Coordinates of C-alpha atoms in Angstrom, one line a residue:
Chain A
G1 CA 8.1 14.8 1.4
I2 CA 4.6 14.9 0.0
Q3 CA 1.6 14.9 2.4
V4 CA -1.5 13.0 1.7
E5 CA -4.8 13.5 3.7
Q6 CA -7.9 11.5 3.3
S7 CA -11.4 12.3 4.5
P8 CA -13.6 11.3 6.1
P9 CA -11.6 9.0 8.4
D10 CA -14.7 6.8 9.0
L11 CA -17.9 6.3 7.0
I12 CA -21.0 4.2 7.8
L13 CA -23.4 3.6 5.0
Q14 CA -26.7 1.8 4.5
E15 CA -26.6 -0.7 1.7
G16 CA -27.6 1.1 -1.5
A17 CA -26.4 4.5 -0.5
N18 CA -23.9 6.6 -2.5
S19 CA -20.7 8.1 -1.0
T20 CA -17.7 10.3 -1.9
L21 CA -14.2 9.8 -0.5
R22 CA -11.6 12.6 -0.8
C23 CA -7.8 12.6 -1.1
N24 CA -5.8 15.9 -0.8
F25 CA -2.1 16.0 -1.6
S26 CA 0.4 18.7 -1.0
D27 CA 2.5 18.7 -4.2
S28 CA 2.3 17.9 -7.9
V29 CA 2.0 14.2 -8.6
N30 CA 2.8 11.9 -11.5
N31 CA 1.1 8.9 -10.0
L32 CA -2.1 8.5 -8.0
Q33 CA -3.8 5.2 -7.1
W34 CA -6.8 4.2 -5.1
F35 CA -6.8 0.9 -3.3
H36 CA -9.4 -1.1 -1.3
Q37 CA -8.0 -3.1 1.6
N38 CA -10.3 -5.9 2.3
P39 CA -10.9 -7.5 5.7
W40 CA -8.1 -10.0 5.0
G41 CA -5.6 -7.2 4.5
Q42 CA -5.2 -7.5 0.8
L43 CA -4.7 -4.2 -1.1
I44 CA -6.7 -4.3 -4.2
N45 CA -6.0 -1.9 -7.1
L46 CA -9.1 0.2 -7.9
F47 CA -7.7 3.0 -10.1
Y48 CA -4.5 4.3 -11.5
I49 CA -5.5 7.9 -12.0
P50 CA -2.9 10.7 -11.9
S51 CA -5.4 12.9 -13.8
G52 CA -8.9 12.8 -15.3
T53 CA -11.9 10.5 -14.7
K54 CA -12.3 6.8 -14.8
Q55 CA -15.2 4.4 -14.1
N56 CA -15.3 0.8 -13.2
G57 CA -18.8 -0.6 -12.5
R58 CA -20.2 1.1 -9.4
L59 CA -16.9 2.9 -8.7
S60 CA -15.6 6.0 -10.3
A61 CA -12.7 8.4 -9.6
T62 CA -11.7 11.9 -10.6
T63 CA -8.3 13.6 -10.1
V64 CA -8.0 17.3 -10.5
A65 CA -4.2 17.5 -10.5
T66 CA -4.0 21.3 -10.7
E67 CA -6.1 21.6 -7.5
R68 CA -4.3 18.7 -5.8
Y69 CA -7.2 16.4 -5.0
S70 CA -8.9 13.2 -6.0
L71 CA -12.3 11.9 -5.3
L72 CA -13.6 8.3 -5.2
Y73 CA -17.3 7.7 -5.7
I74 CA -19.1 4.6 -4.6
S75 CA -22.6 4.2 -5.9
S76 CA -25.3 1.8 -4.8
S77 CA -23.0 0.5 -2.0
Q78 CA -22.9 -3.2 -1.1
T79 CA -21.7 -4.9 2.1
T80 CA -18.7 -6.2 0.1
D81 CA -17.6 -2.6 -0.3
S82 CA -16.7 -2.5 3.4
G83 CA -13.0 -2.1 4.2
V84 CA -10.4 0.6 4.2
Y85 CA -9.9 2.8 1.1
F86 CA -6.4 4.2 0.6
C87 CA -5.2 6.9 -1.7
A88 CA -1.4 6.8 -2.6
V89 CA 0.5 9.3 -4.6
A90 CA 4.0 9.7 -6.1
G91 CA 5.2 13.3 -6.2
V92 CA 7.0 14.6 -9.3
E93 CA 10.0 15.2 -7.1
A94 CA 10.0 11.7 -5.7
A95 CA 12.7 9.4 -7.0
G96 CA 11.5 6.3 -8.8
N97 CA 7.8 6.7 -8.4
K98 CA 7.8 6.3 -4.6
L99 CA 4.2 5.9 -3.4
T100 CA 3.1 7.7 -0.2
F101 CA -0.1 6.6 1.4
G102 CA -2.8 8.6 3.1
G103 CA -4.3 7.4 6.4
G104 CA -7.3 5.8 4.8
T105 CA -11.1 6.0 5.0
R106 CA -12.7 3.1 6.9
V107 CA -16.0 2.2 5.3
L108 CA -18.7 0.1 6.8
V109 CA -21.7 -0.8 4.7
K110 CA -24.6 -2.1 6.8
P111 CA -27.3 -4.5 5.2
Chain B
E1 CA -0.8 -13.1 -15.1
A2 CA 0.5 -14.2 -11.7
G3 CA 0.4 -11.5 -9.0
V4 CA 3.0 -10.6 -6.4
A5 CA 3.8 -13.6 -4.3
Q6 CA 4.9 -13.3 -0.6
S7 CA 5.8 -15.9 2.0
P8 CA 5.2 -16.7 4.7
R9 CA 1.7 -15.4 5.3
Y10 CA 2.0 -15.4 9.1
K11 CA 5.0 -15.5 11.5
I12 CA 5.2 -15.3 15.3
I13 CA 8.6 -14.9 16.9
E14 CA 10.0 -13.8 20.2
K15 CA 11.7 -10.5 20.6
R16 CA 15.4 -10.5 19.8
Q17 CA 14.9 -13.3 17.3
S18 CA 15.5 -12.9 13.6
V19 CA 13.0 -13.3 10.7
A20 CA 13.1 -13.1 6.9
F21 CA 10.3 -12.5 4.4
W22 CA 10.4 -13.3 0.7
C23 CA 8.8 -11.6 -2.3
N24 CA 8.5 -12.6 -5.9
P25 CA 7.3 -9.6 -8.0
I26 CA 5.2 -9.7 -11.2
S27 CA 7.3 -10.8 -14.1
G28 CA 8.9 -7.9 -15.9
H29 CA 8.3 -5.3 -13.2
A30 CA 11.5 -3.4 -12.6
T31 CA 10.4 -1.6 -9.4
L32 CA 9.9 -3.5 -6.1
Y33 CA 8.8 -2.0 -2.8
W34 CA 8.6 -3.2 0.8
Y35 CA 6.0 -1.5 3.0
Q36 CA 5.3 -1.8 6.7
Q37 CA 1.7 -1.4 7.8
I38 CA 1.0 -1.1 11.5
L39 CA -2.6 -1.8 12.6
G40 CA -4.9 1.2 11.9
Q41 CA -2.4 3.1 9.8
G42 CA -1.5 3.4 6.1
P43 CA 1.4 1.5 4.6
K44 CA 4.8 3.1 5.1
L45 CA 7.6 2.6 2.6
L46 CA 10.7 0.8 4.0
I47 CA 12.7 0.4 0.8
Q48 CA 12.3 0.7 -3.0
F49 CA 14.4 -1.1 -5.6
Q50 CA 14.8 -0.3 -9.3
N51 CA 16.1 -3.6 -10.8
N52 CA 18.7 -4.6 -8.2
G53 CA 19.6 -1.1 -7.1
V54 CA 18.2 0.8 -4.1
V55 CA 16.2 3.9 -5.0
D56 CA 15.0 4.9 -1.5
D57 CA 15.7 3.4 1.9
S58 CA 15.4 6.5 4.0
Q59 CA 12.8 5.0 6.3
L60 CA 14.4 1.6 6.8
P61 CA 15.8 1.1 10.3
K62 CA 19.2 0.0 9.1
D63 CA 20.4 -1.1 12.5
R64 CA 18.0 -4.0 12.4
F65 CA 16.4 -4.2 9.0
S66 CA 18.1 -5.3 5.8
A67 CA 16.9 -6.1 2.3
E68 CA 18.3 -7.3 -0.9
R69 CA 17.0 -8.0 -4.4
L70 CA 18.9 -10.8 -6.1
K71 CA 19.4 -10.5 -9.8
G72 CA 16.7 -7.8 -10.0
V73 CA 13.9 -10.3 -9.4
D74 CA 13.1 -11.8 -6.0
S75 CA 13.7 -9.9 -2.8
T76 CA 14.1 -10.7 0.9
L77 CA 13.5 -8.5 3.9
K78 CA 15.2 -9.4 7.1
I79 CA 14.8 -8.2 10.7
Q80 CA 17.5 -8.9 13.2
P81 CA 16.9 -8.6 16.1
A82 CA 13.2 -8.1 16.2
K83 CA 11.5 -5.7 18.6
L84 CA 7.9 -5.7 19.9
E85 CA 7.1 -2.6 17.8
D86 CA 8.0 -4.5 14.6
S87 CA 4.7 -6.3 14.8
A88 CA 2.9 -5.3 11.6
V89 CA 2.0 -6.5 8.2
Y90 CA 4.9 -6.4 5.7
L91 CA 3.7 -5.7 2.1
C92 CA 5.6 -6.2 -1.1
A93 CA 4.6 -4.5 -4.3
S94 CA 5.9 -4.2 -7.8
S95 CA 5.3 -1.8 -10.7
L96 CA 6.2 -1.1 -14.3
Q97 CA 7.1 2.5 -15.3
G98 CA 4.0 4.5 -16.1
F99 CA 1.6 2.0 -14.5
G100 CA 0.3 1.4 -11.0
A101 CA 1.8 -0.7 -8.2
F102 CA 0.4 -4.1 -7.4
F103 CA 0.6 -5.6 -3.9
G104 CA 1.0 -9.1 -2.6
Q105 CA -1.1 -10.5 0.3
G106 CA 1.4 -9.5 2.9
T107 CA 3.1 -11.2 5.8
R108 CA 1.6 -10.6 9.2
L109 CA 4.4 -10.6 11.8
T110 CA 3.7 -10.8 15.5
V111 CA 6.6 -10.3 17.9
V112 CA 6.0 -11.5 21.5

C-alpha cells in the first residue's frame, strides 16, 4: 500500500514564529488531507488538497502531486496551534478513497 | 450541519470482556470509516463501508473485531473478547465522494 512520511517528527516553536511541515507519499494520490489533532484528541480538518495551494487564515498548504509531497505552513504561530498535525492520503489505486495516515508532526508552541 | 457523532466517549473494561461503539455519520455521507489510534501513532484504518457494503477490512482482526452498518447509515464496532493491546482511541469518520473525510470525537477504550 501507499507509504506516507511526515517530517519533522517534533517541532518546538516560540509564539510568533513561522514553520513548515512536510508530507511525502510513495504513489499517485486522488485525495490528500491535513488534520490537526488537538490535546483532547479531536481530528480537525485543515485542508482537502490533492493538488494546488490553499490558504485559511494563518495556515496554508501546497501539494505538488507530480513530485509526491505536500507542505503545511504555519505563520505567526500561537499556543493554540500546539498539537499533532497529520497528513492523510488516498492512493489512486486504493479502493473507495481509503485514507492512509502518516506518523504525524508533534508541534509545541511556547508563549 | 451536524458532525460525526460517536458514543460512548470513554470506556474501561477488563480483558476478555466485550464492548461496542456506535457511530452516526454526517447525513448523506455514503462512506464510513473506523480507525484505531494507539497512543503516539497515526490512525490506522480498521474497516471502510460504502453505503452498507464493506470496501476494505484488510486490517480488521476478524477473530475478535466485527462491524456493521445498518441501512447504510449508523454503524457499530464490536470487540469480543478484548485484549490489553486493544487499548486505543477508536475514531469514526465519514465522507462524500470528492470531498474530505470528517472525524468524530472518538471513543477512548482502556482495557485493564
